[in-house]
JSON list of C-alpha atoms in Angstrom, two decimals:
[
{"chain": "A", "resi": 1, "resn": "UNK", "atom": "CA", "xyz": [116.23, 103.01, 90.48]},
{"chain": "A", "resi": 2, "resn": "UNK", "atom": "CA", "xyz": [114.80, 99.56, 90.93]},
{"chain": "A", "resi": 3, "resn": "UNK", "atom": "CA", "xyz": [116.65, 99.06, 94.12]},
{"chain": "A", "resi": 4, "resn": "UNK", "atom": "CA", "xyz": [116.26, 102.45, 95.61]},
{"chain": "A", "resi": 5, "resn": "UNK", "atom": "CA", "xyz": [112.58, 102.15, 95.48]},
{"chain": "A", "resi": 6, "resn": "UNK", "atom": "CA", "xyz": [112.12, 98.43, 96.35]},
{"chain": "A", "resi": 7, "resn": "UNK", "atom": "CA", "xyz": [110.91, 99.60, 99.93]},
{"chain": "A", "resi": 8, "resn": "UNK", "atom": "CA", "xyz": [107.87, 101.48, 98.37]},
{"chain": "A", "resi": 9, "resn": "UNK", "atom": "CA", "xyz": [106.77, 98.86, 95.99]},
{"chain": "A", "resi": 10, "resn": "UNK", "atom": "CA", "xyz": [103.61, 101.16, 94.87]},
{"chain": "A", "resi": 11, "resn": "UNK", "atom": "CA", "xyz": [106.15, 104.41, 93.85]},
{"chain": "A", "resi": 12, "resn": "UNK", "atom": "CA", "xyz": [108.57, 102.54, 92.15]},
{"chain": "A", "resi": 13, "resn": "UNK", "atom": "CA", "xyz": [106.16, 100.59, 89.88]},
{"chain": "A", "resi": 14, "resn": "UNK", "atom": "CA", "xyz": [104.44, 104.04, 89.48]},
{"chain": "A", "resi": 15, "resn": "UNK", "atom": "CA", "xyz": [108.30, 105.09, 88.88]},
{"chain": "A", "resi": 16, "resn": "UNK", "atom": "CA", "xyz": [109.42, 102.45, 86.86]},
{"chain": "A", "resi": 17, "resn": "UNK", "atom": "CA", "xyz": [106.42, 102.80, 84.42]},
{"chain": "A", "resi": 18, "resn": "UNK", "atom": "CA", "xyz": [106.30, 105.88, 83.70]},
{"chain": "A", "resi": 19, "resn": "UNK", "atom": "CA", "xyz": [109.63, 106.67, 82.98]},
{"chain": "A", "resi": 20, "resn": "UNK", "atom": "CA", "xyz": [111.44, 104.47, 80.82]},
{"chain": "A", "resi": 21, "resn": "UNK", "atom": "CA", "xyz": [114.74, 106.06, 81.57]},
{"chain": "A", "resi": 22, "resn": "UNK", "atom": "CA", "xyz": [114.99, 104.77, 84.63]},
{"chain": "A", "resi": 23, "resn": "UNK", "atom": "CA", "xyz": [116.17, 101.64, 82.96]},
{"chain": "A", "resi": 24, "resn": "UNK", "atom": "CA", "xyz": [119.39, 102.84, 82.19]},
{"chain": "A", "resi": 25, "resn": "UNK", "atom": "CA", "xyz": [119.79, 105.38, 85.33]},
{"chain": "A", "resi": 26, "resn": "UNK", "atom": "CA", "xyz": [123.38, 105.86, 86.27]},
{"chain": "A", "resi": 27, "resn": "UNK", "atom": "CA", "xyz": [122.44, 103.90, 89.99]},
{"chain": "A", "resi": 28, "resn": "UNK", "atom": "CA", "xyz": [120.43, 101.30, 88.33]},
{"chain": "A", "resi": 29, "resn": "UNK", "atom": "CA", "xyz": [123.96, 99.02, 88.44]},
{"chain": "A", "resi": 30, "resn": "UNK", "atom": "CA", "xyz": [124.71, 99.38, 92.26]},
{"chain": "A", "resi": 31, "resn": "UNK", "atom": "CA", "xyz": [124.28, 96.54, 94.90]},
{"chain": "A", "resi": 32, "resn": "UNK", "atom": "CA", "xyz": [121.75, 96.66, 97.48]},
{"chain": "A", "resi": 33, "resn": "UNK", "atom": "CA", "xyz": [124.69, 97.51, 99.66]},
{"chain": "A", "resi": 34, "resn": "UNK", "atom": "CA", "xyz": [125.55, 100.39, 97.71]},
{"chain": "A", "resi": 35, "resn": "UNK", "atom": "CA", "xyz": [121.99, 101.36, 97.74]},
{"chain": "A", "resi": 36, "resn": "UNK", "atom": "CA", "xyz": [121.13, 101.43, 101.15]},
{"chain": "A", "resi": 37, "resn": "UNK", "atom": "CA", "xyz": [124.48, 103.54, 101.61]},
{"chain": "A", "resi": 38, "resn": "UNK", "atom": "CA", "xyz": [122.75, 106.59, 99.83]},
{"chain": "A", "resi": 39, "resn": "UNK", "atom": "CA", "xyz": [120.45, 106.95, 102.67]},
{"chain": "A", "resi": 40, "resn": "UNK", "atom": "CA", "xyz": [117.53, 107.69, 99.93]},
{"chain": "A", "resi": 41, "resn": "UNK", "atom": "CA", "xyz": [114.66, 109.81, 101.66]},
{"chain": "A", "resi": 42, "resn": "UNK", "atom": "CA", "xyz": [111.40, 110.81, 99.79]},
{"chain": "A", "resi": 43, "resn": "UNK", "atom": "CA", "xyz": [110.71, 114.17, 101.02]},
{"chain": "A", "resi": 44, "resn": "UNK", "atom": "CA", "xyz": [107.39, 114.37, 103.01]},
{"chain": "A", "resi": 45, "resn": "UNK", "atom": "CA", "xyz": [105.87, 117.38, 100.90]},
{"chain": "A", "resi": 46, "resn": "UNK", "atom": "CA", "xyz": [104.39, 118.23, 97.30]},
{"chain": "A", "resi": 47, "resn": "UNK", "atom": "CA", "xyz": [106.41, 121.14, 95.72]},
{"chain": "A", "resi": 48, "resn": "UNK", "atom": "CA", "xyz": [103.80, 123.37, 94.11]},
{"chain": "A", "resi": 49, "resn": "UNK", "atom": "CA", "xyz": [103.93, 125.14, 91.02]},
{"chain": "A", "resi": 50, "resn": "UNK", "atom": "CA", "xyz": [105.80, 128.46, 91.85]},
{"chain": "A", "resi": 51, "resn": "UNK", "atom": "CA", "xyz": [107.38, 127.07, 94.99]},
{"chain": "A", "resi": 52, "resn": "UNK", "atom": "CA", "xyz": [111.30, 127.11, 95.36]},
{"chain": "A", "resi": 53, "resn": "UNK", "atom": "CA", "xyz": [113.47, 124.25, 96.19]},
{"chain": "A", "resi": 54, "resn": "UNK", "atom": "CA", "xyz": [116.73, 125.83, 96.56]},
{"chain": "A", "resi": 55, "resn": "UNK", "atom": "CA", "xyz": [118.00, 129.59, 95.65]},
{"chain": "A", "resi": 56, "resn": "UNK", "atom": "CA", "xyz": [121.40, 130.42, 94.17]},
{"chain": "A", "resi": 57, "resn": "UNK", "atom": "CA", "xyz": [123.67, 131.55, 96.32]},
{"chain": "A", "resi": 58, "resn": "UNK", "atom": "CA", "xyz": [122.12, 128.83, 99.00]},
{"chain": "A", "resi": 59, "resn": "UNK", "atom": "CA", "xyz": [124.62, 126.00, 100.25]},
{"chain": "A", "resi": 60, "resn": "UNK", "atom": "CA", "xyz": [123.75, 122.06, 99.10]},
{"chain": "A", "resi": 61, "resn": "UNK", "atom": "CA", "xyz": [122.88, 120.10, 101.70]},
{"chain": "A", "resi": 62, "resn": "UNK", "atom": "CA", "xyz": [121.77, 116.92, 99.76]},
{"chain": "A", "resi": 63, "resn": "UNK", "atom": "CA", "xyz": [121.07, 115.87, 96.34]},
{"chain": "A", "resi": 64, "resn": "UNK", "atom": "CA", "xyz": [117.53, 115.88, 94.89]},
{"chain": "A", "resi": 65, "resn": "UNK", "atom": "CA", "xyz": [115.95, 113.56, 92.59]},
{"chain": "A", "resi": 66, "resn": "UNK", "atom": "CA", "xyz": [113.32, 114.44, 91.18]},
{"chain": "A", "resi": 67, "resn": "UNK", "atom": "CA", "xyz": [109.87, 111.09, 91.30]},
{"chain": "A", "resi": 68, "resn": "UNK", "atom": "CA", "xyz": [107.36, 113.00, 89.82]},
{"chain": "A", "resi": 69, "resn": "UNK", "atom": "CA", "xyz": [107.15, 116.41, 88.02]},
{"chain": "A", "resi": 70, "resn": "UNK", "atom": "CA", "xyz": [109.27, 119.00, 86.24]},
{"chain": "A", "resi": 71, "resn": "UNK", "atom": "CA", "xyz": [111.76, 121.57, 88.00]},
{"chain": "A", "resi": 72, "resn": "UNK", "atom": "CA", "xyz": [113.13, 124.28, 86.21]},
{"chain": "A", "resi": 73, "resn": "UNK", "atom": "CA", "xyz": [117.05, 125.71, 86.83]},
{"chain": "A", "resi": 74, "resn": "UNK", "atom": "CA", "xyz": [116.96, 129.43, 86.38]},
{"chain": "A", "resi": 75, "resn": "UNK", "atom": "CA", "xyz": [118.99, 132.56, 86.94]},
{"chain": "A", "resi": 76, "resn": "UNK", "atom": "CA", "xyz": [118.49, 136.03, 86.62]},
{"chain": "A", "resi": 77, "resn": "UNK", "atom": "CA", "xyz": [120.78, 138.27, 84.85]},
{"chain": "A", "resi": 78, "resn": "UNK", "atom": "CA", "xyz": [122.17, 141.93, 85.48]},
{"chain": "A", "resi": 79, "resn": "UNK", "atom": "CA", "xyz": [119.15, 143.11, 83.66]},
{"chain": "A", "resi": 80, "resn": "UNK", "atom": "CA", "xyz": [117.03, 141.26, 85.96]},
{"chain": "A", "resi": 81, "resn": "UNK", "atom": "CA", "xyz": [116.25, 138.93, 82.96]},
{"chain": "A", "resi": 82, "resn": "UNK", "atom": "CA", "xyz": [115.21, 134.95, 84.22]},
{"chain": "A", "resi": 83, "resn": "UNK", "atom": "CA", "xyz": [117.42, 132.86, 82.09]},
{"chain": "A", "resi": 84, "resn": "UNK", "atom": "CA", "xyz": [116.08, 129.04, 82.35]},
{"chain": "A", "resi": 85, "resn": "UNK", "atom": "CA", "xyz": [119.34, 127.02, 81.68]},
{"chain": "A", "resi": 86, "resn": "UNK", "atom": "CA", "xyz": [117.40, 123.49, 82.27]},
{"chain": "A", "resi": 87, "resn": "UNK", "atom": "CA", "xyz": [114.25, 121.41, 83.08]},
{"chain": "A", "resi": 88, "resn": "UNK", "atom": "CA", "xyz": [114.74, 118.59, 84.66]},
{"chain": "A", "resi": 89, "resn": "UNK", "atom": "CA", "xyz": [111.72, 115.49, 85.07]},
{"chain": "A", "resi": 90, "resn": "UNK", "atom": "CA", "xyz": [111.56, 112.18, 86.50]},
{"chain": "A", "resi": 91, "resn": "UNK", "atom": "CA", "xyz": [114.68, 110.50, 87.54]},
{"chain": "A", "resi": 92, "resn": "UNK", "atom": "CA", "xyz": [117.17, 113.81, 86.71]},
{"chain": "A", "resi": 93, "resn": "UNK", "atom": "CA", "xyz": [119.63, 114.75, 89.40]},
{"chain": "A", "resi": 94, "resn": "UNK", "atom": "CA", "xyz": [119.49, 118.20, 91.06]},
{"chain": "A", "resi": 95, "resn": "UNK", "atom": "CA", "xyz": [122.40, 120.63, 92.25]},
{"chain": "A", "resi": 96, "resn": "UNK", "atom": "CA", "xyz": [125.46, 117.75, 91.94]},
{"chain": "A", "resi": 97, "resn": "UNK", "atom": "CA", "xyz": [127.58, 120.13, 90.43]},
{"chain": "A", "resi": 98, "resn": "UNK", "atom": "CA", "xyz": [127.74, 122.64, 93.67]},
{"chain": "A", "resi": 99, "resn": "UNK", "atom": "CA", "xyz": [128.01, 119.67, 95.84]},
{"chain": "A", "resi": 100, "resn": "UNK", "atom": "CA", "xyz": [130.91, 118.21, 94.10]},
{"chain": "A", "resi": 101, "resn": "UNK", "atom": "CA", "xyz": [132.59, 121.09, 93.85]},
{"chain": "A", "resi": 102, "resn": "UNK", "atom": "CA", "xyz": [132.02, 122.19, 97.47]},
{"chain": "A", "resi": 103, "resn": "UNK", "atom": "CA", "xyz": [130.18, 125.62, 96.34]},
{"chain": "A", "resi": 104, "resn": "UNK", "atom": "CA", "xyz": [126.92, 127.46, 96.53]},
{"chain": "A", "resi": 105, "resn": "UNK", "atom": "CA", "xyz": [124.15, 127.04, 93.96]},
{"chain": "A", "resi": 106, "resn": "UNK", "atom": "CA", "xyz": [124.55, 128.71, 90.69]},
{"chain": "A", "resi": 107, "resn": "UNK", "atom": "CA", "xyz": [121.57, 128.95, 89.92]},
{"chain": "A", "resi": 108, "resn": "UNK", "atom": "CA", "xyz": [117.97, 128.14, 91.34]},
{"chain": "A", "resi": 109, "resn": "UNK", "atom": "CA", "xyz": [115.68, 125.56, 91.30]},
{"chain": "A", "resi": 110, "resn": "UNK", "atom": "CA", "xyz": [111.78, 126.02, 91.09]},
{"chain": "A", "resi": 111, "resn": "UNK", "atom": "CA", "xyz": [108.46, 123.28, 90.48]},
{"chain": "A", "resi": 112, "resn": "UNK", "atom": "CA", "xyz": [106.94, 124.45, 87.27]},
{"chain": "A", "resi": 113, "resn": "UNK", "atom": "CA", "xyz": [104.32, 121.85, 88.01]},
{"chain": "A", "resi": 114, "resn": "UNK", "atom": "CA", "xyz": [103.42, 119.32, 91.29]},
{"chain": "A", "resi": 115, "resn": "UNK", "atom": "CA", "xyz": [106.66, 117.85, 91.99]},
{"chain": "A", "resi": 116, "resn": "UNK", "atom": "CA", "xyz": [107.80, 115.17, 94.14]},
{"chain": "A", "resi": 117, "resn": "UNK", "atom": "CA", "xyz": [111.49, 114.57, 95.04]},
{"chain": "A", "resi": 118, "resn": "UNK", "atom": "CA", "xyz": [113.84, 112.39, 96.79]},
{"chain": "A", "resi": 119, "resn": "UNK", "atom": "CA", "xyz": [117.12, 113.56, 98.53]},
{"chain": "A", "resi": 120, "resn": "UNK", "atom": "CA", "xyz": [120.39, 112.07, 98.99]},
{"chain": "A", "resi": 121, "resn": "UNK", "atom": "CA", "xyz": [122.59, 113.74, 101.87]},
{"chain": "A", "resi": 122, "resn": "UNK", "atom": "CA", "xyz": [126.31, 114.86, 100.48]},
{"chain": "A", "resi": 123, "resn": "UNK", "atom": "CA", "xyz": [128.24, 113.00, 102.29]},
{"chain": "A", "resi": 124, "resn": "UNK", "atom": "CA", "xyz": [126.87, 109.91, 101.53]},
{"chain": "A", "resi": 125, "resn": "UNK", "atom": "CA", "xyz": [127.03, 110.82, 97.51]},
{"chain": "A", "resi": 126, "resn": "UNK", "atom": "CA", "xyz": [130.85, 111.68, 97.96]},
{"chain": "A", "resi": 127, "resn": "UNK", "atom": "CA", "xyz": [132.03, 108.51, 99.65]},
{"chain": "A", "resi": 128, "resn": "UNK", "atom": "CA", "xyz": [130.03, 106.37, 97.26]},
{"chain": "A", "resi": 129, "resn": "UNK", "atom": "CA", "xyz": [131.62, 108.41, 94.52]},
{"chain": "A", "resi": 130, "resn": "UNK", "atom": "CA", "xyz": [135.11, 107.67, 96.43]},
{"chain": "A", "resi": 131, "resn": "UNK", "atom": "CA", "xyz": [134.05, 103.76, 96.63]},
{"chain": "A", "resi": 132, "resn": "UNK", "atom": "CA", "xyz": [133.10, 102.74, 93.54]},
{"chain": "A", "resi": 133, "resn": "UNK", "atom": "CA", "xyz": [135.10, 103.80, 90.45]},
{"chain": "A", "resi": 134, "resn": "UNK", "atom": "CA", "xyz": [132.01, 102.63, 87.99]},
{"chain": "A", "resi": 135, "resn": "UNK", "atom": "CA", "xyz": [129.91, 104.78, 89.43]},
{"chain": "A", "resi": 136, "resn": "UNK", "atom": "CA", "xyz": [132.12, 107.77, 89.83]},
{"chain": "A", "resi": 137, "resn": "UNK", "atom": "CA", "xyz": [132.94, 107.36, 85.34]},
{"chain": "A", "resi": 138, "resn": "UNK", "atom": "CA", "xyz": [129.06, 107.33, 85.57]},
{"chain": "A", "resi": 139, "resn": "UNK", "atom": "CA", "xyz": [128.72, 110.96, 86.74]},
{"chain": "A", "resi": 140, "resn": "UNK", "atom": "CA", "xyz": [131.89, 112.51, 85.06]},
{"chain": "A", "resi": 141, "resn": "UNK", "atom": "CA", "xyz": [130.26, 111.10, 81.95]},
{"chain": "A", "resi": 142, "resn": "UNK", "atom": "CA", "xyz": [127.20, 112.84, 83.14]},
{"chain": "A", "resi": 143, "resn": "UNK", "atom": "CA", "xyz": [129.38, 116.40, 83.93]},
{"chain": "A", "resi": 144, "resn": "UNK", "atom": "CA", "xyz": [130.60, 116.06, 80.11]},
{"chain": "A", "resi": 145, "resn": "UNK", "atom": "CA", "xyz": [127.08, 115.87, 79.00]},
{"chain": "A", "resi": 146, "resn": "UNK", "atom": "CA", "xyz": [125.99, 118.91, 80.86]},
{"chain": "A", "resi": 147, "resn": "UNK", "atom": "CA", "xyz": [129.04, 120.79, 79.50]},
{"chain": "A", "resi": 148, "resn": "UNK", "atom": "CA", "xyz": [128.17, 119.78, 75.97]},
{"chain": "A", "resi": 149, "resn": "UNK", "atom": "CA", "xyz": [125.00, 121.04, 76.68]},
{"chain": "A", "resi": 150, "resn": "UNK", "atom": "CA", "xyz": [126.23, 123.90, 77.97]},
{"chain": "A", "resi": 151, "resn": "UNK", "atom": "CA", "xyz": [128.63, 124.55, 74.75]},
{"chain": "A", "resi": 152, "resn": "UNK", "atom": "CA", "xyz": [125.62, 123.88, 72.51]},
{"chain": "A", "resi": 153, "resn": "UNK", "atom": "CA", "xyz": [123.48, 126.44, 74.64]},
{"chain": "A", "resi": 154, "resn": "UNK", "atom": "CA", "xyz": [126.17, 129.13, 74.08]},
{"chain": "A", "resi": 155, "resn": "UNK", "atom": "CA", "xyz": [126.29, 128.60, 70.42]},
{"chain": "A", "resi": 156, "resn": "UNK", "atom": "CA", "xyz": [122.52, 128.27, 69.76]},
{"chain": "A", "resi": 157, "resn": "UNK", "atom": "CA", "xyz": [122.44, 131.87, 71.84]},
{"chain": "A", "resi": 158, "resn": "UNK", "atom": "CA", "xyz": [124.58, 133.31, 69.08]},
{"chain": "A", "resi": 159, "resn": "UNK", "atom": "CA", "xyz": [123.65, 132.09, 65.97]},
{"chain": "A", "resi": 160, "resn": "UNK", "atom": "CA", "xyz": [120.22, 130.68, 66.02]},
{"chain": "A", "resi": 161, "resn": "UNK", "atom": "CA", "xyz": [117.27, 133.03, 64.74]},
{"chain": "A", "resi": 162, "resn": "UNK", "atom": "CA", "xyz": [114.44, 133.67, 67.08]},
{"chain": "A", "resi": 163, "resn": "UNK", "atom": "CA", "xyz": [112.85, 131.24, 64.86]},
{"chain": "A", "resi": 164, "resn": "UNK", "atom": "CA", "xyz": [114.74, 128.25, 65.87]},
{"chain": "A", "resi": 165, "resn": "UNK", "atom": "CA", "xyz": [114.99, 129.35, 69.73]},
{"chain": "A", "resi": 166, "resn": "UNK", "atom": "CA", "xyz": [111.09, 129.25, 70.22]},
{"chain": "A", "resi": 167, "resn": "UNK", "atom": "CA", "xyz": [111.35, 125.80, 67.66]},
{"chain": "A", "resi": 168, "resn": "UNK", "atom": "CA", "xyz": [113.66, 123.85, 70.05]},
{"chain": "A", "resi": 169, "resn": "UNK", "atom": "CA", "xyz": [112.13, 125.31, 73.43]},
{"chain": "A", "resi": 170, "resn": "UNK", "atom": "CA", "xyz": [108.46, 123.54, 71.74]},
{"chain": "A", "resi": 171, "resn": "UNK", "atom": "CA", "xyz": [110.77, 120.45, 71.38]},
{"chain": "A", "resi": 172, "resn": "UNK", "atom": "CA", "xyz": [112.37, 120.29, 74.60]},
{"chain": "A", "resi": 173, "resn": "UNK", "atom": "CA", "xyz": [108.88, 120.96, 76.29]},
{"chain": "A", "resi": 174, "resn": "UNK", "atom": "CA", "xyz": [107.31, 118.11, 74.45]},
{"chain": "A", "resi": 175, "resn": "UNK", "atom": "CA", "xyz": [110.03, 115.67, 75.58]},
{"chain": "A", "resi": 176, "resn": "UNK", "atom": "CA", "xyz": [110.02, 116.83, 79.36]},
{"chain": "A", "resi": 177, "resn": "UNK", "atom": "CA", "xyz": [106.60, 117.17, 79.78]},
{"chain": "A", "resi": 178, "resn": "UNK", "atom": "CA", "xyz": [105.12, 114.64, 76.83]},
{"chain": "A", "resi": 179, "resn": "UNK", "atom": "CA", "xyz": [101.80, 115.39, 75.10]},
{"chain": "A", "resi": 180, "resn": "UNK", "atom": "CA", "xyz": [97.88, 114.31, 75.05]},
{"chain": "A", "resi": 181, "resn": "UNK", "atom": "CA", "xyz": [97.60, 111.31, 73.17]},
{"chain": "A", "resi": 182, "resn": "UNK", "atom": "CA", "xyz": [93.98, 112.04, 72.62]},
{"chain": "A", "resi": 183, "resn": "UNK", "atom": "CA", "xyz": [94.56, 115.64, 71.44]},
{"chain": "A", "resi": 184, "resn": "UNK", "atom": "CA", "xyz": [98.39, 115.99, 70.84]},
{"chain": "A", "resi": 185, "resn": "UNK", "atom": "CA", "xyz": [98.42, 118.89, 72.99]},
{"chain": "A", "resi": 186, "resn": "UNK", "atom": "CA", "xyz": [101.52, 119.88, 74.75]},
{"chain": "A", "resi": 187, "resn": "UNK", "atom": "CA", "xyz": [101.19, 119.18, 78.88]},
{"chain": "A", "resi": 188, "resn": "UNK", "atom": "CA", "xyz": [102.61, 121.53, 79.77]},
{"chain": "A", "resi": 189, "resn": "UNK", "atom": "CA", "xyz": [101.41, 124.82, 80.95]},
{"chain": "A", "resi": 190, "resn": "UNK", "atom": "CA", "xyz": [104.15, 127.15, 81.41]},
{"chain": "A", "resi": 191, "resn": "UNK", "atom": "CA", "xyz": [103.44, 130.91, 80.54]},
{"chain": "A", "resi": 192, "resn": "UNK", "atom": "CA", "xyz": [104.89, 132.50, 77.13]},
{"chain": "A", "resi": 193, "resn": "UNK", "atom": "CA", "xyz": [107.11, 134.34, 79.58]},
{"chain": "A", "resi": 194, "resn": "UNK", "atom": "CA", "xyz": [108.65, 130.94, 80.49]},
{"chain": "A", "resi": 195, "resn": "UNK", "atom": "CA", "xyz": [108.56, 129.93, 76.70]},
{"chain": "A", "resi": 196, "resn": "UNK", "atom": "CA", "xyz": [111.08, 132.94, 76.04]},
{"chain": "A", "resi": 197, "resn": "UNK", "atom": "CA", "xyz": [112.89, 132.23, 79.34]},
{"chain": "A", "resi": 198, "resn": "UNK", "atom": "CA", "xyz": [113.33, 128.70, 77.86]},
{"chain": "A", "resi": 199, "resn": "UNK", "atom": "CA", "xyz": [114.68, 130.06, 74.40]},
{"chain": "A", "resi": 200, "resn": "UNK", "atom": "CA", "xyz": [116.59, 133.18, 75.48]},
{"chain": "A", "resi": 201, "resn": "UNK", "atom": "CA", "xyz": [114.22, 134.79, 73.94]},
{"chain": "A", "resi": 202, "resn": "UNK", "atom": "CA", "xyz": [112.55, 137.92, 75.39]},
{"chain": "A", "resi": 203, "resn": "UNK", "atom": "CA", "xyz": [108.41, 137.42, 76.42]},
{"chain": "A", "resi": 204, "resn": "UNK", "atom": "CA", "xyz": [107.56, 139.89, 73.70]},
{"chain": "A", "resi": 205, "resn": "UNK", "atom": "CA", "xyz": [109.46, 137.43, 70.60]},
{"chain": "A", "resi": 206, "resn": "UNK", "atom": "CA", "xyz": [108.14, 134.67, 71.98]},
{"chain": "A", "resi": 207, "resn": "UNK", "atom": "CA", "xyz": [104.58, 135.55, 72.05]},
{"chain": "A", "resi": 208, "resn": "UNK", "atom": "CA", "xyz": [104.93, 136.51, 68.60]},
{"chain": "A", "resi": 209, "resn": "UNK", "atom": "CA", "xyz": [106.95, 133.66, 67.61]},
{"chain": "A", "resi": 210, "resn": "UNK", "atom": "CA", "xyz": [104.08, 131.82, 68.86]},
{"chain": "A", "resi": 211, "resn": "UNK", "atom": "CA", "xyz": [101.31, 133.96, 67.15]},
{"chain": "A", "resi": 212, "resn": "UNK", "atom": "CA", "xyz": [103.22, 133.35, 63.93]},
{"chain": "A", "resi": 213, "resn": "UNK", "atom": "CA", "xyz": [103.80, 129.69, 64.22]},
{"chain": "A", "resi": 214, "resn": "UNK", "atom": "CA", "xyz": [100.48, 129.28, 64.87]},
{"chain": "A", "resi": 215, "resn": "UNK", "atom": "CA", "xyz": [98.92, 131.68, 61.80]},
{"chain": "A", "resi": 216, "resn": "UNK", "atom": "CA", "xyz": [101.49, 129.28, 59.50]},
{"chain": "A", "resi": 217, "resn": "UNK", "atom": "CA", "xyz": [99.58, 126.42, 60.48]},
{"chain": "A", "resi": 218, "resn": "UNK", "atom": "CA", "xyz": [103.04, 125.05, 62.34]},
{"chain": "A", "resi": 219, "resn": "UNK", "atom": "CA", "xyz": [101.34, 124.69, 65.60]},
{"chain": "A", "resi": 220, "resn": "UNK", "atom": "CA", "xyz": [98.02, 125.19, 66.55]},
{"chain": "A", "resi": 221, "resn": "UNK", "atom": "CA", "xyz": [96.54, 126.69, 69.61]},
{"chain": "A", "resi": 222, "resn": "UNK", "atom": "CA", "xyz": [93.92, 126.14, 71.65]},
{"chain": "A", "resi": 223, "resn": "UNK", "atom": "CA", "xyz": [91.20, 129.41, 72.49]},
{"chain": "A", "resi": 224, "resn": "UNK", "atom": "CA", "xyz": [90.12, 128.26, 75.68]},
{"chain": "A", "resi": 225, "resn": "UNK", "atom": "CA", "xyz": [93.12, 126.51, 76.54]},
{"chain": "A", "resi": 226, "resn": "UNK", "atom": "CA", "xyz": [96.55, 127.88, 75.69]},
{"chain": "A", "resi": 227, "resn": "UNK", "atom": "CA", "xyz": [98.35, 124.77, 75.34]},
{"chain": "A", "resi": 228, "resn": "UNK", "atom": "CA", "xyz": [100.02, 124.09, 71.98]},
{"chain": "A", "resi": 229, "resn": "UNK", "atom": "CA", "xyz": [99.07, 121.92, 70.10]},
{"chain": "A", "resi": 230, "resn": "UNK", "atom": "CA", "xyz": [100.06, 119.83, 66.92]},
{"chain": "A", "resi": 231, "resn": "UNK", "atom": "CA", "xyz": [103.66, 120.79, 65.81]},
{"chain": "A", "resi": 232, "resn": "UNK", "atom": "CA", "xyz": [104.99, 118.07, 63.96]},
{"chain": "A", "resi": 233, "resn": "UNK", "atom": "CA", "xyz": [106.22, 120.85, 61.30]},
{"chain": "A", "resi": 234, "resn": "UNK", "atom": "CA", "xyz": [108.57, 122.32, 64.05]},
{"chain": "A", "resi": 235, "resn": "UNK", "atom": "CA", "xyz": [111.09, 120.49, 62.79]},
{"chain": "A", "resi": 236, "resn": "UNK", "atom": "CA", "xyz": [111.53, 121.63, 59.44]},
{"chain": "A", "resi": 237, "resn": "UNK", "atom": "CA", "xyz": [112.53, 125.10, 61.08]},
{"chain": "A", "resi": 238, "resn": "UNK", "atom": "CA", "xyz": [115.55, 123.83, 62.77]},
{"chain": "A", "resi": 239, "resn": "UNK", "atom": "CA", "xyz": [116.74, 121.85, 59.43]},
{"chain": "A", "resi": 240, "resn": "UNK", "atom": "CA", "xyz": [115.89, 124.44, 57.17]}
]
């Protein structure tokens, strides 16, 4: 993303500097020309917490990347259940699998904190993916990850205690959303209700996953503030 932000120096330091995968992003490689063919475009607006990008079902127009903030990929199921099937921070791509494959959203997209995003209309996307054969092994290699993702999701779903659900969903939130250096604390705030959504959990286990973890001394949380907070025993769960 050094090139794609070079015409707002200030955001793409900002960029840059706070994420460090943006070093090895998959259009860090492209010429200028290639660049400028994207036809990049911040979005003019702060997405709220609570506020919807797209909704399954909805058409893609463009593809979103997401500056600042964390976006959350849900569904609901027949039972009316929200099923969060990804996060996605700085520098992750949003809804490139219903644009290349011509269909609606699967699922939706929603801020789960103050998000910015830039967008990147289809067509431009599908002849660069057509022009340049590095970047189109970029994204298949991309699709593959997702899938294994996907496979591991499935399997986790199955044969992972409630236990280890809640465990990983306190992992994954620590690496998409970091914690307090001062305090350790987790930054993010999302609801126990998200926590199970995150885990596949209902809200019920996953407040009292939480309530457990936190009488064992695994985590520890916060009266006033309920952030979680030190959990550097997590791990044992999921290699126990």
């Amino acid at each position: 993303f050094i090139l794609i932000f070079a015409w707002n120096k200030n955001s793409m330091q900002e960029f840059k500097t706070n994420n460090p995968k943006t070093h090895s992003c998959m259009f860090s490689e492209l010429s200028r020309e290639q660049i400028a063919s994207l036809k990049l475009q911040e979005i003019d607006r702060v997405y709220k917490k609570g506020e919807v990008l797209f909704n399954e079902g909805g058409y893609p127009k463009a593809l979103y990347v997401v500056y600042k903030g964390v976006v959350k990929i849900h569904k609901y199921g027949n039972n009316g259940k929200e099923q969060i099937t990804r996060l996605a921070s700085a520098g992750d791509l949003i809804g490139y699998r219903s644009l290349l494959n011509h269909e609606s959203y699967s699922a939706s997209a929603t801020a789960v904190e103050e998000t910015r995003l830039f967008k990147i209309p289809s067509d431009a996307f599908l002849d660069l993916l057509k022009a340049n054969s590095d970047f189109s092994m970029k994204v298949l290699k991309m699709l593959a990850g997702d899938l294994r993702k996907a496979e591991k999701q499935v399997i986790d779903m199955a044969q992972k205690s409630v236990r280890e659900k809640v465990a990983e969903a306190l992992l994954l939130l620590s690496s998409k959303f970091g914690v307090n250096e001062d305090t350790a604390a987790l930054n993010s705030k999302l609801t126990r209700k998200e926590i199970g959504d995150i885990a596949g959990v209902t809200t019920e286990s996953a407040i009292r996953t939480i309530s457990d973890f936190n009488k064992e001394q695994i985590i520890e949380i916060d009266v006033f503030f309920p952030i979680l907070i030190t959990f550097i025993q997590i791990y044992q769960i999921l290699v126990t």
